[in-house]
Coordinates of C-alpha atoms in Angstrom, one line a residue:
X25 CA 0.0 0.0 0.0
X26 CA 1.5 3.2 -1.4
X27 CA 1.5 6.4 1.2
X28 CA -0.7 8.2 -1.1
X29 CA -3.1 5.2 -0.5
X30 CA -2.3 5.8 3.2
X31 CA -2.5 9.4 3.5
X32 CA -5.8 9.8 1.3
X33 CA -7.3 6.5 4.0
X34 CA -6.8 8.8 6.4
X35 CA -8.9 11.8 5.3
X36 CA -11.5 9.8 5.5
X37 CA -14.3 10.6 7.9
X38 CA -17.4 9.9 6.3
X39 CA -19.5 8.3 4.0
X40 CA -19.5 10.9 1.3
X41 CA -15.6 11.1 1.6
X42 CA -15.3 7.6 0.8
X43 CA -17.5 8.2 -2.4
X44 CA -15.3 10.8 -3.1
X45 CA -12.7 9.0 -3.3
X46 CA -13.7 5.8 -4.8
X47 CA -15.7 7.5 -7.6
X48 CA -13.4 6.5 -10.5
X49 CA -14.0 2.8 -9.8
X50 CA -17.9 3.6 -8.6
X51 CA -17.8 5.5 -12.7
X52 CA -16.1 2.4 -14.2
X53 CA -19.1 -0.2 -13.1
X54 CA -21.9 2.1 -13.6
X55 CA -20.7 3.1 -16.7
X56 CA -19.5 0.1 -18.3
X57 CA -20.1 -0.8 -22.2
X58 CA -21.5 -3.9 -20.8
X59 CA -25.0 -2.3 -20.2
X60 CA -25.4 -1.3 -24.1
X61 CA -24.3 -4.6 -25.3
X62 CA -27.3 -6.4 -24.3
X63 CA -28.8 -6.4 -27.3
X64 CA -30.7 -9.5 -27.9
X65 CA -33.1 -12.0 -26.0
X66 CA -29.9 -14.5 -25.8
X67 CA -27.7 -11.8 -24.2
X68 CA -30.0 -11.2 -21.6
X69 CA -30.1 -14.7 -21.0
X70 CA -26.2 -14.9 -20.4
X71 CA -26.2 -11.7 -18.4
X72 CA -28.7 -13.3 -16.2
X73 CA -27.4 -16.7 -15.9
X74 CA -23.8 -15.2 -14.8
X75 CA -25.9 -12.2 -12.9
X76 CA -28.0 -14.5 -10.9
X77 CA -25.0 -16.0 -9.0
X78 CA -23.9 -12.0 -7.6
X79 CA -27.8 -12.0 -6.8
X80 CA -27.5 -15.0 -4.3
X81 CA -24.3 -13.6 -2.6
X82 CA -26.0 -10.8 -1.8
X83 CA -28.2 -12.0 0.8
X84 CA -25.1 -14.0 2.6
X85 CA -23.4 -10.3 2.7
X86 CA -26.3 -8.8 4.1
X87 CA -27.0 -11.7 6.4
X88 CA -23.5 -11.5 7.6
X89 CA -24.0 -7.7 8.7
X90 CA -27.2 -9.1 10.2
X91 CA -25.7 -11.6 12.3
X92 CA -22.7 -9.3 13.6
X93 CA -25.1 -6.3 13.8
X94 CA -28.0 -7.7 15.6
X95 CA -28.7 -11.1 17.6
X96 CA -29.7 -13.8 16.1
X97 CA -29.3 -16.3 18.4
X98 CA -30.8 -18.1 21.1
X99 CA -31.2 -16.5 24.1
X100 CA -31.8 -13.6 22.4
X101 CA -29.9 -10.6 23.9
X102 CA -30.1 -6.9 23.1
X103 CA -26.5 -6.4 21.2
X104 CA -25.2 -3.1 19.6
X105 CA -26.9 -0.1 18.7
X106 CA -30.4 -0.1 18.3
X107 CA -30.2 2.3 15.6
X108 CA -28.3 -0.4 13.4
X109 CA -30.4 -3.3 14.2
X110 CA -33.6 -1.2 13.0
X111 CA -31.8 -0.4 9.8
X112 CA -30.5 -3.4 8.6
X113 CA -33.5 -5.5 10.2
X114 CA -35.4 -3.2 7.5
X115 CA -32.9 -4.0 5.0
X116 CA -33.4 -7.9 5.4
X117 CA -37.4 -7.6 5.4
X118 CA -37.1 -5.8 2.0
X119 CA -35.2 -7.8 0.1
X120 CA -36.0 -11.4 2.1
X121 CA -39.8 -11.1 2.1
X122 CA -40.7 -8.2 -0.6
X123 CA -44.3 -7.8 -2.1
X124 CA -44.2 -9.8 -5.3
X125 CA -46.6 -7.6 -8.0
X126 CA -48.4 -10.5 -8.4
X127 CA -49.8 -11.0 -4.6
X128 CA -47.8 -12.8 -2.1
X129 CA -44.1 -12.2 -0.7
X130 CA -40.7 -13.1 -2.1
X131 CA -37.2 -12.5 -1.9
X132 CA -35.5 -10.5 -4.6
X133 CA -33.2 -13.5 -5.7
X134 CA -36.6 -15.4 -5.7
X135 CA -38.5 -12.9 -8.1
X136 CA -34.6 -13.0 -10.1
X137 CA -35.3 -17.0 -10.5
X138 CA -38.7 -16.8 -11.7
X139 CA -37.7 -13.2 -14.2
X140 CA -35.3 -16.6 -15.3
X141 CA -38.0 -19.0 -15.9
X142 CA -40.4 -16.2 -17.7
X143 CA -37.3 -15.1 -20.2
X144 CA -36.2 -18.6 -20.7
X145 CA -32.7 -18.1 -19.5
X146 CA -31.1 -21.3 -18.2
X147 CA -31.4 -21.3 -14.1
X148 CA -29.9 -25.3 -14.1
X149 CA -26.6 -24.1 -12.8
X150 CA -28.0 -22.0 -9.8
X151 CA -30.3 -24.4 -8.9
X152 CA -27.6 -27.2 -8.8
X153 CA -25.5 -24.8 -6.9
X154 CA -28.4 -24.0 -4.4
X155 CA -28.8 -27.7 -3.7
X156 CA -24.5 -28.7 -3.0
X157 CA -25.2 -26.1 -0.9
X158 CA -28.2 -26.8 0.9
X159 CA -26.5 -30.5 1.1
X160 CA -24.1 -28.6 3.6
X161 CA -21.3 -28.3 0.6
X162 CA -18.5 -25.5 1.2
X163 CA -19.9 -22.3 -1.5
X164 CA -16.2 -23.1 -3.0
X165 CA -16.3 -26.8 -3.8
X166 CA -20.6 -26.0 -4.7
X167 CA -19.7 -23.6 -7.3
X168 CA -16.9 -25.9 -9.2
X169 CA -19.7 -29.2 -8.6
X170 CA -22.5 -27.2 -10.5
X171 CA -20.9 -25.6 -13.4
X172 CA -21.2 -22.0 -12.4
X173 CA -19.5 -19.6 -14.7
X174 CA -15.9 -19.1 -14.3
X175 CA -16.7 -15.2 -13.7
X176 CA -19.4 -15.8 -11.3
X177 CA -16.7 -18.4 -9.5
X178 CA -14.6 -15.3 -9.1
X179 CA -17.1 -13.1 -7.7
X180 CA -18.3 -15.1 -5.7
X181 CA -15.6 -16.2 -3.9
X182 CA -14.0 -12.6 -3.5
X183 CA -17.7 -11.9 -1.8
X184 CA -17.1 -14.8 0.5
X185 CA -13.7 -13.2 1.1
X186 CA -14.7 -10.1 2.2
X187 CA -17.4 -12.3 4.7
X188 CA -14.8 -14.4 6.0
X189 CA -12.8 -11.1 6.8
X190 CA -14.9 -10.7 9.8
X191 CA -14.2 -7.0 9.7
X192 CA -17.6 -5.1 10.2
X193 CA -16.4 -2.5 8.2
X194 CA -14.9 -3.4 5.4
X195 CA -18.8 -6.0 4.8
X196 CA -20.1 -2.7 5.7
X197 CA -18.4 -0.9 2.9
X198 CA -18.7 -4.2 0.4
X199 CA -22.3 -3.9 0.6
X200 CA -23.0 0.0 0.8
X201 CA -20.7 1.3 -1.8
X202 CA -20.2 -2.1 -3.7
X203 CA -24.2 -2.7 -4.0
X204 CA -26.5 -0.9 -2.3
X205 CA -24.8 2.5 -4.1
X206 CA -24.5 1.7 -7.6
X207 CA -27.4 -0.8 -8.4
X208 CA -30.1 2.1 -9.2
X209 CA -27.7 4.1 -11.6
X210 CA -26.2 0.5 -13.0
X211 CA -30.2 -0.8 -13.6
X212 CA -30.8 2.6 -15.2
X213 CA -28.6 2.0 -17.7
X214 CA -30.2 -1.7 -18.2
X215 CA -33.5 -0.7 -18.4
X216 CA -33.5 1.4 -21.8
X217 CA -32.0 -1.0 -23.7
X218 CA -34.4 -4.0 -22.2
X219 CA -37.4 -2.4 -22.3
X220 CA -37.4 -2.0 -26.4
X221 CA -36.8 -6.0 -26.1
X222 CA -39.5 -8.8 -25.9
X223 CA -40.7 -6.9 -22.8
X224 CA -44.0 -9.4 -22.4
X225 CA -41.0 -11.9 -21.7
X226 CA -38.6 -9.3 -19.0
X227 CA -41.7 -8.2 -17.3
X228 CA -40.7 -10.1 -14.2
X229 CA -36.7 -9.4 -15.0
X230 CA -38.0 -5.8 -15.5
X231 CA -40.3 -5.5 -12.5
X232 CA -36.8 -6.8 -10.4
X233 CA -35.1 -4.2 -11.7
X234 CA -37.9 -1.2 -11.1
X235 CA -37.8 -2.3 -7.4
X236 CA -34.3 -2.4 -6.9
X237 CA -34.0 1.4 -7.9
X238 CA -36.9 3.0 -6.7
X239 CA -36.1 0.8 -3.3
X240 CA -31.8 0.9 -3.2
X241 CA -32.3 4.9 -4.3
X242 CA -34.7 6.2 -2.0
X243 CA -34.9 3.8 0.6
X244 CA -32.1 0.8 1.2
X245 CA -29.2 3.5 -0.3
X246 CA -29.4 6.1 2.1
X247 CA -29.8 4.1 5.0
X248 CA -26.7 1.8 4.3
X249 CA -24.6 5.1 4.2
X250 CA -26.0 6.3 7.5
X251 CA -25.0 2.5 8.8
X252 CA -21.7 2.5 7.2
X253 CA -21.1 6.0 9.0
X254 CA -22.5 5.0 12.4
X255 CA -20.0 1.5 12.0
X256 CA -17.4 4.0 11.7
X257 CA -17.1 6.9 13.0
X258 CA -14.3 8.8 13.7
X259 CA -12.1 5.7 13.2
X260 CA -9.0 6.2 11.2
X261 CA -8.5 2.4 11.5
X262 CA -12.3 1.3 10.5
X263 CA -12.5 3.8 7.3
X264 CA -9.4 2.6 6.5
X265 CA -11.4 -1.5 6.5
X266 CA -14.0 0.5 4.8
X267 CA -12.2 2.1 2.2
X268 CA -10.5 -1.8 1.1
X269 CA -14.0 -3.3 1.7
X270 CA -15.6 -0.6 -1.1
X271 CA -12.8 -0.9 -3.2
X272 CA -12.4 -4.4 -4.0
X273 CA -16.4 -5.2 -4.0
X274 CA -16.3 -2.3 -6.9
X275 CA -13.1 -3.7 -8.3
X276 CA -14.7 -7.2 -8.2
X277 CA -18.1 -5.9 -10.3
X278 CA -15.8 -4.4 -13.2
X279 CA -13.9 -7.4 -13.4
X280 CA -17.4 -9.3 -13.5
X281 CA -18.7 -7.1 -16.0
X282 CA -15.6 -7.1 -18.5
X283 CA -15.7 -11.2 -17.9
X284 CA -19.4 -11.0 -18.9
X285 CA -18.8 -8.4 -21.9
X286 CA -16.3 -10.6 -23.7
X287 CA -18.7 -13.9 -23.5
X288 CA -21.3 -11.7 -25.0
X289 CA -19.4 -10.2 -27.4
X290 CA -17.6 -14.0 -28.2
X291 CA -21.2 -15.2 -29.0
X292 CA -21.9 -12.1 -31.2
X293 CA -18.5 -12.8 -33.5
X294 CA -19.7 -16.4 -33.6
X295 CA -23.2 -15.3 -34.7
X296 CA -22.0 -13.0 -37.3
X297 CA -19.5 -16.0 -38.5
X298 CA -22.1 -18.4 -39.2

């Protein structure tokens, strides 16, 4: 770690200095070329099938700020600040038991697998993985048993990597600025181009995507960065977590999305071959 690395850590007090600083990176997943290269049903179908994976992990991120953030055991205890626990407590209901359009509640990687199923994208490798894993397999060993993508492998496991840190922070920071930050202004850019597609066959994949950004951008956003600030402080050493946890969950997305763009654009050279 350079000492301009250092020295810039430690002007960090807050949430909006850490955006600050890590708005290249934010700039390079939000505005990737991957979002305009979606341009027919069976590109949709890859994204989705690779994109379905980082939809999963999601909830064992936000689950793991859950657990260290709130009790979950029994006896049940009071633990930390009860400011926290209401937030991500809220978190969890919203994207664990959401209202499905259609009556009824589901989680958002529930109403992901059934956009899936609407589209006709492929959901054999998820559901294969979800089984290992139910069956008490390690995520790891899961992931290699069902096939998954080599780029949802990789993002995957640096997910679990950032769990398995144990640092409150630097999850904190992985889920704020590495999720709950960027997925309304990354969907945006989604939604133009899939909306002039078979829409009768995204309406599900579409209505996913409408909830994440009115919900992320006026709701779960916000309320991650007051978290992310209250976890922190006036900490040198947790912003410095924060700032590492943020930067390789952003890092990780672009690296996911450049894996995804040359699959894509590998099929459309193939296409234009034949």
């Amino acid at each position: 770690m350079t000492l301009g690395t250092v020295n810039r850590m430690h002007s960090i007090r807050s949430f909006q200095n850490l955006q600050e600083v890590l708005a290249p990176k934010r700039a390079q997943v939000v505005d990737h070329p991957l979002h305009g290269r979606l341009a027919t049903l069976d590109d949709v179908h890859l994204f989705m099938e690779h994109h379905v994976f980082a939809v999963w992990d999601f909830m064992s991120l936000l689950k793991s700020l859950q657990r260290e953030l709130t009790c979950v055991e029994v006896p049940w205890i009071p633990r930390g600040d009860a400011a926290s626990r209401r937030m991500v407590n809220e978190i969890v209901l919203g994207e664990e038991s959401d209202e499905d359009v259609n009556g009824g509640y589901l989680s958002h990687f529930e109403l992901y697998r059934a956009a899936m199923q609407q589209c006709g994208a492929d959901s054999s490798r998820i559901d294969a993985f979800l089984r290992h894993v139910t069956g008490g397999i390690s995520v790891q060993v899961a992931l290699t048993r069902a096939s998954a993508p080599a780029a949802a492998q990789r993002f995957v496991l640096s997910t679990f990597q950032t769990i398995e840190s144990g640092s409150v922070p630097r999850i904190a920071a992985a889920f704020t600025l590495g999720r709950e930050d960027i997925i309304p202004d990354m969907f945006r850019r989604l939604v133009a181009d899939l909306s002039r597609q078979s829409r009768d066959r995204l309406s599900r994949f579409l209505d996913y995507i409408d909830r994440h950004i009115r919900l992320d951008g006026e709701r779960h956003g916000p309320m991650a960065a007051r978290l992310l600030d209250s976890i922190c402080g006036t900490s040198s050493e947790r912003w410095e977590e924060a700032f590492v946890g943020a930067r390789d969950a952003l890092e990780a997305r672009r690296v996911f999305w450049d894996d995804i763009a040359t699959v894509v654009g590998r099929i459309h050279v193939s296409a234009v071959i034949h």
